[in-house]
Coordinates of C-alpha atoms in Angstrom, one line a residue:
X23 CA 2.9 -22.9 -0.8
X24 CA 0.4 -24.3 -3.7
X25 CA 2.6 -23.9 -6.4
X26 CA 1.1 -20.3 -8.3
X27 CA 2.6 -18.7 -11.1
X28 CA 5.7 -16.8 -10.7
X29 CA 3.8 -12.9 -11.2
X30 CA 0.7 -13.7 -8.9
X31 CA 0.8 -11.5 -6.0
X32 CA 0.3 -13.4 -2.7
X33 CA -0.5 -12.3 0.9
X34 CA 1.4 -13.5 3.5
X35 CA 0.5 -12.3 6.9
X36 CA 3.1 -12.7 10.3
X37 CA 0.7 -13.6 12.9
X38 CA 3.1 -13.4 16.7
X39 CA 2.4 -11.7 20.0
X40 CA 1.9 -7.8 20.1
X41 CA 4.2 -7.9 23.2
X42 CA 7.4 -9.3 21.4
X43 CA 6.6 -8.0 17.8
X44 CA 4.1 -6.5 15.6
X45 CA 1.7 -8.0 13.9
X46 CA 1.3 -5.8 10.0
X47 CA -2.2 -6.0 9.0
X48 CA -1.2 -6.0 5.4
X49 CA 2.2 -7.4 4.0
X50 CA 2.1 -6.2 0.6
X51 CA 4.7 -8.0 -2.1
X52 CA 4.2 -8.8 -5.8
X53 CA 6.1 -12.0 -5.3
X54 CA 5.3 -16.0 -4.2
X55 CA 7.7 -17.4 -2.4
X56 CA 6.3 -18.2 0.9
X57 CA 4.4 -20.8 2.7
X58 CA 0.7 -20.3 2.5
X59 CA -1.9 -19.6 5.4
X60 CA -5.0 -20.4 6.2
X61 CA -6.3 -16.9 4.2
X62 CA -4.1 -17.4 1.2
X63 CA -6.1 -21.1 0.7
X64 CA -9.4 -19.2 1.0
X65 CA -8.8 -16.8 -1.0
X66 CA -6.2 -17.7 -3.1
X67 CA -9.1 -18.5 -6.2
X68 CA -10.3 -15.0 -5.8
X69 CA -7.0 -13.4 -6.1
X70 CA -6.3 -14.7 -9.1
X71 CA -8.8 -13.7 -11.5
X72 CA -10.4 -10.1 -11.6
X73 CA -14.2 -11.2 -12.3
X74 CA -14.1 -14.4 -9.3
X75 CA -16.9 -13.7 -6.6
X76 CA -17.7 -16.5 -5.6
X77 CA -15.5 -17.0 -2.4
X78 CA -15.0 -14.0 -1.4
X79 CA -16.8 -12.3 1.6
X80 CA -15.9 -9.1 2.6
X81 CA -17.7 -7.8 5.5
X82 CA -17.8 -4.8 7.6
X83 CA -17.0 -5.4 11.4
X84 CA -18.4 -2.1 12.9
X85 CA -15.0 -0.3 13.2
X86 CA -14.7 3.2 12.4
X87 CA -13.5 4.2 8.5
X88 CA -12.0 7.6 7.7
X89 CA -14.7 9.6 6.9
X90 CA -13.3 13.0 7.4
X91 CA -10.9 14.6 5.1
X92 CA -8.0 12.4 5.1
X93 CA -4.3 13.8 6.0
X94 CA -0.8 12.2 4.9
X95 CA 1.9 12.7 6.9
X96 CA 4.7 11.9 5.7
X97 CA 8.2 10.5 7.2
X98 CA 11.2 10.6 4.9
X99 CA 13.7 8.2 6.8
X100 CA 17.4 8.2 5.2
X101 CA 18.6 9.8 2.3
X102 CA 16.2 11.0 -0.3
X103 CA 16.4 12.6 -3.7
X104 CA 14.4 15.5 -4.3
X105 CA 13.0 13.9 -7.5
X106 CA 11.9 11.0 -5.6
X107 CA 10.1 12.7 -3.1
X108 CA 8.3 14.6 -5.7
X109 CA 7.2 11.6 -7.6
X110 CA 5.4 10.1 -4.3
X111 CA 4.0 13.7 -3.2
X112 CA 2.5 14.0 -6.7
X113 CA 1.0 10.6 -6.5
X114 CA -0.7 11.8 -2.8
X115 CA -2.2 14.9 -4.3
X116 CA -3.0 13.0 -7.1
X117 CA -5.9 10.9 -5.0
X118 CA -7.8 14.3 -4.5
X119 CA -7.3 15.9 -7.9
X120 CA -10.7 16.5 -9.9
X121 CA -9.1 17.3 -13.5
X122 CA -6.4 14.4 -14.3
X123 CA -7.1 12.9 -17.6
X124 CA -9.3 9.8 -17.2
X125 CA -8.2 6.8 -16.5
X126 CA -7.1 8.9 -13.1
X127 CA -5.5 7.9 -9.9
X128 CA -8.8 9.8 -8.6
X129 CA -10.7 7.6 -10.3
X130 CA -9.2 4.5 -8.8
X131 CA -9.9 6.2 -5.3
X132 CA -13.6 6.8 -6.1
X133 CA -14.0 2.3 -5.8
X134 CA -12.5 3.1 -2.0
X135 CA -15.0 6.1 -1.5
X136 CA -18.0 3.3 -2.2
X137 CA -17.0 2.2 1.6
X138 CA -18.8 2.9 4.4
X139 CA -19.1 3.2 8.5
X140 CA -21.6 2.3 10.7
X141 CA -23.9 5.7 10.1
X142 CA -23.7 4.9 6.3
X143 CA -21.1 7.8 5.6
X144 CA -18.8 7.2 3.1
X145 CA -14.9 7.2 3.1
X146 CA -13.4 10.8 2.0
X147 CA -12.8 12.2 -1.1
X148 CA -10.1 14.2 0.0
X149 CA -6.9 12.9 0.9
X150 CA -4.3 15.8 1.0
X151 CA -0.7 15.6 2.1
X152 CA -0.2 17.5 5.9
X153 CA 3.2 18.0 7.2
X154 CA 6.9 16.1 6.4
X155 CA 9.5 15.2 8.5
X156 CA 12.8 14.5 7.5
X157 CA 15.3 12.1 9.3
X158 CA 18.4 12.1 7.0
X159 CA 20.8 10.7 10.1
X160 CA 18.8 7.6 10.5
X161 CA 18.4 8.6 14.2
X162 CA 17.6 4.9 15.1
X163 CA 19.6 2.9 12.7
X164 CA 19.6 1.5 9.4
X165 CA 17.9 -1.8 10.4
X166 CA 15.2 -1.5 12.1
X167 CA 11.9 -3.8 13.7
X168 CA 8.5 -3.9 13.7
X169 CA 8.3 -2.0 17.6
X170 CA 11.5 0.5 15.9
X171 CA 9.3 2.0 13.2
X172 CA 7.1 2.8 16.2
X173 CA 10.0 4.3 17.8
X174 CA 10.5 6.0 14.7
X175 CA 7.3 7.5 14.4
X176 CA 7.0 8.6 17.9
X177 CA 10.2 10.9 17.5
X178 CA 8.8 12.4 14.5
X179 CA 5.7 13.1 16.2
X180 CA 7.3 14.2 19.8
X181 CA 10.5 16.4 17.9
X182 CA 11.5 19.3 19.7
X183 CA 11.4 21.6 16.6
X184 CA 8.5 21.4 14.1
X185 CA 7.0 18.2 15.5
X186 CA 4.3 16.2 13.0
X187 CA 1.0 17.2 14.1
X188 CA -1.1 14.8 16.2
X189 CA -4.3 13.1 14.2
X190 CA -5.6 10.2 15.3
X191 CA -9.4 10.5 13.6
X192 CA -8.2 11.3 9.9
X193 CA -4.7 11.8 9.7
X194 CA -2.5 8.7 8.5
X195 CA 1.7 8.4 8.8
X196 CA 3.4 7.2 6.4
X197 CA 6.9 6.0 7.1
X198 CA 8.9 5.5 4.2
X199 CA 12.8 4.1 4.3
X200 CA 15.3 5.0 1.7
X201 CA 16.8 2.6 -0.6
X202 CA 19.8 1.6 2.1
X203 CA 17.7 0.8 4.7
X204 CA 16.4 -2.9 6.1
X205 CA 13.2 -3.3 8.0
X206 CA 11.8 -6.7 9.6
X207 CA 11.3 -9.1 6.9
X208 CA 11.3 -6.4 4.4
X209 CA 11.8 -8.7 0.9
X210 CA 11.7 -12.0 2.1
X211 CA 7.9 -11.5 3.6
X212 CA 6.5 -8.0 2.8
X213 CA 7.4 -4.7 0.9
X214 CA 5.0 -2.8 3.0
X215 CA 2.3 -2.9 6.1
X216 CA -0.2 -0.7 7.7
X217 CA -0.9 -1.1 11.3
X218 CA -1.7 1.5 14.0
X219 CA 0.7 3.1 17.1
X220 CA 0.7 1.5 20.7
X221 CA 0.0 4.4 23.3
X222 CA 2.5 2.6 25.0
X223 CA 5.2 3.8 22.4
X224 CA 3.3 6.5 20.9
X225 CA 1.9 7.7 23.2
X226 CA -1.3 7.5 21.1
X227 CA -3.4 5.2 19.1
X228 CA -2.5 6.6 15.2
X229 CA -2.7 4.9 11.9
X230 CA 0.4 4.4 9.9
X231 CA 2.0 2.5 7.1
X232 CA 5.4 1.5 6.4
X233 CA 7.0 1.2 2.9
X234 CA 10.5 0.9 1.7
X235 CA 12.6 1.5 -1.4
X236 CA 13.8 -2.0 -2.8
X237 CA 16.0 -0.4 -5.1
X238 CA 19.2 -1.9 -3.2
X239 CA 17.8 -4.6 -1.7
X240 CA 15.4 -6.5 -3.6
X241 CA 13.9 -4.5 -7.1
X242 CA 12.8 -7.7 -8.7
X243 CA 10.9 -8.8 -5.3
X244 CA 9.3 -5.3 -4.7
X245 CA 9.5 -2.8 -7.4
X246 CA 7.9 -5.8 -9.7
X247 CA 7.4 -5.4 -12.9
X248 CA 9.5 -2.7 -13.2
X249 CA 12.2 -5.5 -12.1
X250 CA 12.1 -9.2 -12.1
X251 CA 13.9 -11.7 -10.2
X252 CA 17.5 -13.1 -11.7
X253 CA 15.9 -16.5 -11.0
X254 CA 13.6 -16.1 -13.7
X255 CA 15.5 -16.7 -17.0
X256 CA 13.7 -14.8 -20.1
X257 CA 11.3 -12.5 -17.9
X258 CA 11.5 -9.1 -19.0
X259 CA 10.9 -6.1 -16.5
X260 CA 8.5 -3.0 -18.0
X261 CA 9.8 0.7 -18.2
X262 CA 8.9 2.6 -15.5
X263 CA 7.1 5.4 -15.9
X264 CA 9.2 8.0 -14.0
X265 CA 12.3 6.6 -14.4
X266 CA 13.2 5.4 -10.9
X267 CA 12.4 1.8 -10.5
X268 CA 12.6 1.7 -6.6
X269 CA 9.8 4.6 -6.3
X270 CA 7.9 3.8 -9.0
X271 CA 7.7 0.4 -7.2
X272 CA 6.9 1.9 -3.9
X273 CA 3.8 3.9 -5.6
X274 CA 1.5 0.6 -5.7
X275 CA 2.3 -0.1 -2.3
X276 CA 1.5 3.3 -1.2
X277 CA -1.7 3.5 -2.9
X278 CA -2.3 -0.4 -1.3
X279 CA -1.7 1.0 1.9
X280 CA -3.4 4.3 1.7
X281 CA -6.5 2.1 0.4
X282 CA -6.5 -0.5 3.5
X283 CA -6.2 2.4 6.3
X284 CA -9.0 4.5 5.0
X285 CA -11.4 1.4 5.1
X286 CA -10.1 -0.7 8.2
X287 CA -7.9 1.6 10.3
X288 CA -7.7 -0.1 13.6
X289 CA -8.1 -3.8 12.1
X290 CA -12.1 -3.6 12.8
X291 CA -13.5 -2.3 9.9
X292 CA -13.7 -3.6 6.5
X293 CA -12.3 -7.5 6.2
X294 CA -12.4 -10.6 4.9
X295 CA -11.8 -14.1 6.4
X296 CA -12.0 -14.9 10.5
X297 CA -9.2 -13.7 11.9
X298 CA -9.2 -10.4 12.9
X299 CA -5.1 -10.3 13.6
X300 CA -4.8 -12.1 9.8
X301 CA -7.3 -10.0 7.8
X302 CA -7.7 -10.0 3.6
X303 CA -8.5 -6.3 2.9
X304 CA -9.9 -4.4 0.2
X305 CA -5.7 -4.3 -1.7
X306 CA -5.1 -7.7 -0.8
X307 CA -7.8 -9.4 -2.7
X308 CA -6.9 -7.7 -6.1
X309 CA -3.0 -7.7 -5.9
X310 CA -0.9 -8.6 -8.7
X311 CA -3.9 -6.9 -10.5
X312 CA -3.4 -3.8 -12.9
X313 CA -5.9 -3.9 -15.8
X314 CA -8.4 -5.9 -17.2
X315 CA -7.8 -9.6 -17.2
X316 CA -5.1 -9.4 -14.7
X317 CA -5.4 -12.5 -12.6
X318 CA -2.5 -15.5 -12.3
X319 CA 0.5 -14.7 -14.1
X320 CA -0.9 -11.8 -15.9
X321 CA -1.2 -8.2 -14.7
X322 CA -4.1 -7.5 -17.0
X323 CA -4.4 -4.6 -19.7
X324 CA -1.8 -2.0 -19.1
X325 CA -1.2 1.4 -21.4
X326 CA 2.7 2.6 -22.7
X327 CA 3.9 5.9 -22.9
X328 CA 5.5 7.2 -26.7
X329 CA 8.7 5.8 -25.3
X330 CA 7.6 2.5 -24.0
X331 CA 7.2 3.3 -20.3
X332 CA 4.4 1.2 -18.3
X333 CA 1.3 3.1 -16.5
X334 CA -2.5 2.4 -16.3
X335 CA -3.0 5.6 -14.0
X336 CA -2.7 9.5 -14.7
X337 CA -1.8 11.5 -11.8
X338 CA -2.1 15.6 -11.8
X339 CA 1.4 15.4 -14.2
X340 CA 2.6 12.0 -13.8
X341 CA 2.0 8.5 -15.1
X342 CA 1.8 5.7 -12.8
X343 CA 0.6 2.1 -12.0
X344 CA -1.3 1.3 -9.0
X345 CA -3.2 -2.5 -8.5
X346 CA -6.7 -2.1 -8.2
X347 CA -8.9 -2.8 -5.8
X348 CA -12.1 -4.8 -4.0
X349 CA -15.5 -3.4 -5.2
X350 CA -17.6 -4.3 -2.6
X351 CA -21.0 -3.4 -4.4
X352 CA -20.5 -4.9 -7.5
X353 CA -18.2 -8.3 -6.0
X354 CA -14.4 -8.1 -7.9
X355 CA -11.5 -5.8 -8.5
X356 CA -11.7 -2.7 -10.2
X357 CA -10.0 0.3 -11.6
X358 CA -10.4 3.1 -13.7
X359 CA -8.5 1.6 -16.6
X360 CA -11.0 -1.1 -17.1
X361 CA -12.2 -1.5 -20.7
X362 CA -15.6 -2.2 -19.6
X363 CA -16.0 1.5 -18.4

C-alpha cells in the first residue's frame, strides 16, 4: 500500500472465482491497512480530497438502477437488542422522511436520486423498510462465508412460517450479523459488501448487502471514529451519537451500501474504473468523507450534540453520521452538511 494517512478510508476489493467464493462489489472499511489495487492507484487522489475531479470518471454502463419505490428487507442474524434495532430502523425510514430538520439523512439521499437508468428515470425517493426476519439461533453458525450469507438469505426468504417476500426489481436484503458473529474477511478486509443472490443458491437473482457489528471484534477498524485502533497512540475516538458504538458504526456502512445498490444493483450500472468484478461506486469514491474538507486524514466539518456526541445527519428523531457521496452532475462528494449549501 502507498503509505496514506492513518483516517483515510481505502477500498479494497477481493477479486476470486464466483464458483469458489464471492466476489463483494463494495468492501466498505474506514481503515488502511491493506495492499493496494489497481483501482485504489487510480483513484486513490480523488478519494482523498472532497473538491478532486480530475481523475475520476464515473460512467453509467446501461444496467438497470432502482427506479421503483425501494424496499428494505431486513435480516437480524444473532442476538439483537431492541434499542439497536431501533436505531438502524430509524435511520431506514429516515431516507424517505420529508420533515427532518436540515442537514437530513433525506437530504443526503436526494445526491443518490440525481442517478439515472437508461430511459432517463431517476433513482426513488422512497426507500421504506418491508418485512424482518429474525434468526436469533444462528441457524448456520457463527462464522460464516461469502456463499453462507447466501445460504443465509435463502432461508430467510424460503422459511416455512412468515417467509421474507420475494423482490427482485426494487426490493434490497439486508443481512446484518450481531456483534458475536465473524464473516469472511470481516475486519481484516471489509466491514460490509453489496452483491446480488445466485439462483443457484437463491433460487433467484436479488440484491443484498451484508454488514456487521464490530463491536466485539474490531470497533477501532469498523465503527471508526467512534473507536480507534490501540495502535494509534494519542488518537481520540468521537462520542457517538446514540450511544452504541458498534451500531452507530454500522449506520455509515448501511447508508454506503444502501447508496451503491440503488445505483448499480447487478454490477452494471453506475461505475468507475475497467473492471466490472472490481468496481469504484458512487460510496467508494467519497469514503472517509463526512463534512466539508474531509479528504486525507481528516473527516471534514462535523456538528456535536449539547453533550459532545458526533453527527453531521438528522434522522426523523435521531442524530447520525453517514459519509457522503459521488455527485455525478457537479464531479465530487457531497452531503447535506456542506457549508457551501
Amino acid at each position: 500500500m502507498i503509505p496514506v494517512p492513518p483516517v483515510l478510508a481505502l477500498l479494497c476489493l477481493t477479486v476470486v472465482s464466483v464458483i469458489l467464493t464471492i466476489t463483494p462489489v463494495s468492501a466498505w472499511r474506514p481503515w488502511p491497512n491493506l495492499k493496494p489495487n489497481s483501482s485504489d492507484l487510480l483513484y486513490s487522489g480523488s478519494k482523498k480530497f472532497e473538491g478532486s475531479s480530475e481523475f475520476v470518471h464515473l460512467r453509467y454502463h446501461m444496467g438497470p438502477v432502482l427506479t421503483a419505490n425501494i424496499t428494505v428487507h431486513t435480516i437480524w442474524y444473532g442476538t439483537w437488542q431492541k434499542s439497536q434495532k431501533k436505531i438502524i430502523r430509524e435511520f431506514i425510514n429516515s431516507i424517505s422522511a420529508v420533515d427532518s430538520r436540515p442537514p437530513s439523512v433525506s437530504g443526503w439521499w436526494r445526491t443518490v436520486q440525481l442517478y439515472t437508468d437508461q430511459t432517463g428515470a431517476n433513482i426513488s425517493r422512497t426507500v421504506r423498510l418491508g418485512e424482518e426476519k429474525n434468526d436469533r439461533f444462528y441457524s448456520h453458525g457463527k462464522s460464516l462465508t461469502r456463499l453462507s450469507i447466501q445460504s443465509v438469505i435463502k432461508s430467510a426468504v424460503t422459511a416455512k412460517t412468515k417467509p421474507l417476500p420475494i423482490n427482485p426489481k426494487s426490493g434490497l436484503y439486508l443481512l446484518l450479523t450481531s456483534s458475536d458473529v465473524y464473516v469472511q474477511d470481516f475486519c481484516g478486509q471489509v466491514c460490509g459488501f453489496h452483491y446480488f443472490t445466485f439462483p443457484s443458491i437463491v433460487g433467484y437473482t436479488l440484491p443484498y448487502a451484508w454488514v456487521g457489528n464490530s463491536a466485539k471484534l474490531c470497533p477501532g477498524v469498523c465503527a471508526y471514529p467512534f473507536a480507534v485502533p490501540e495502535y494509534i497512540p494519542g488518537l481520540k475516538p468521537l462520542m457517538s451519537p446514540n450511544s452504541d458504538i458498534g451500531v452507530d458504526g454500522m449506520i455509515s456502512v448501511i447508508g454506503h451500501e444502501i447508496a451503491e445498490l440503488a445505483t448499480n444493483p447487478l454490477v452494471n450500472a453506475w461505475y468507475a474504473g475497467q473492471d466490472p468484478v472490481a468496481p469504484v461506486e458512487i460510496a467508494d469514491l467519497c469514503e472517509g468523507i463526512y463534512g466539508t474538507g474531509g479528504g486525507g486524514s481528516y473527516t471534514g466539518q462535523l456538528m456535536n450534540t449539547h453533550d459532545g456526541a458526533t453527527y453531521n445527519m438528522n434522522g426523523i428523531r435521531r442524530r447520525y453520521l453517514v459519509q457522503w457521496v459521488w455527485n455525478h452532475l457537479v464531479n465530487y462528494c457531497t452531503g447535506p452538511n456542506a457549508l457551501d449549501q
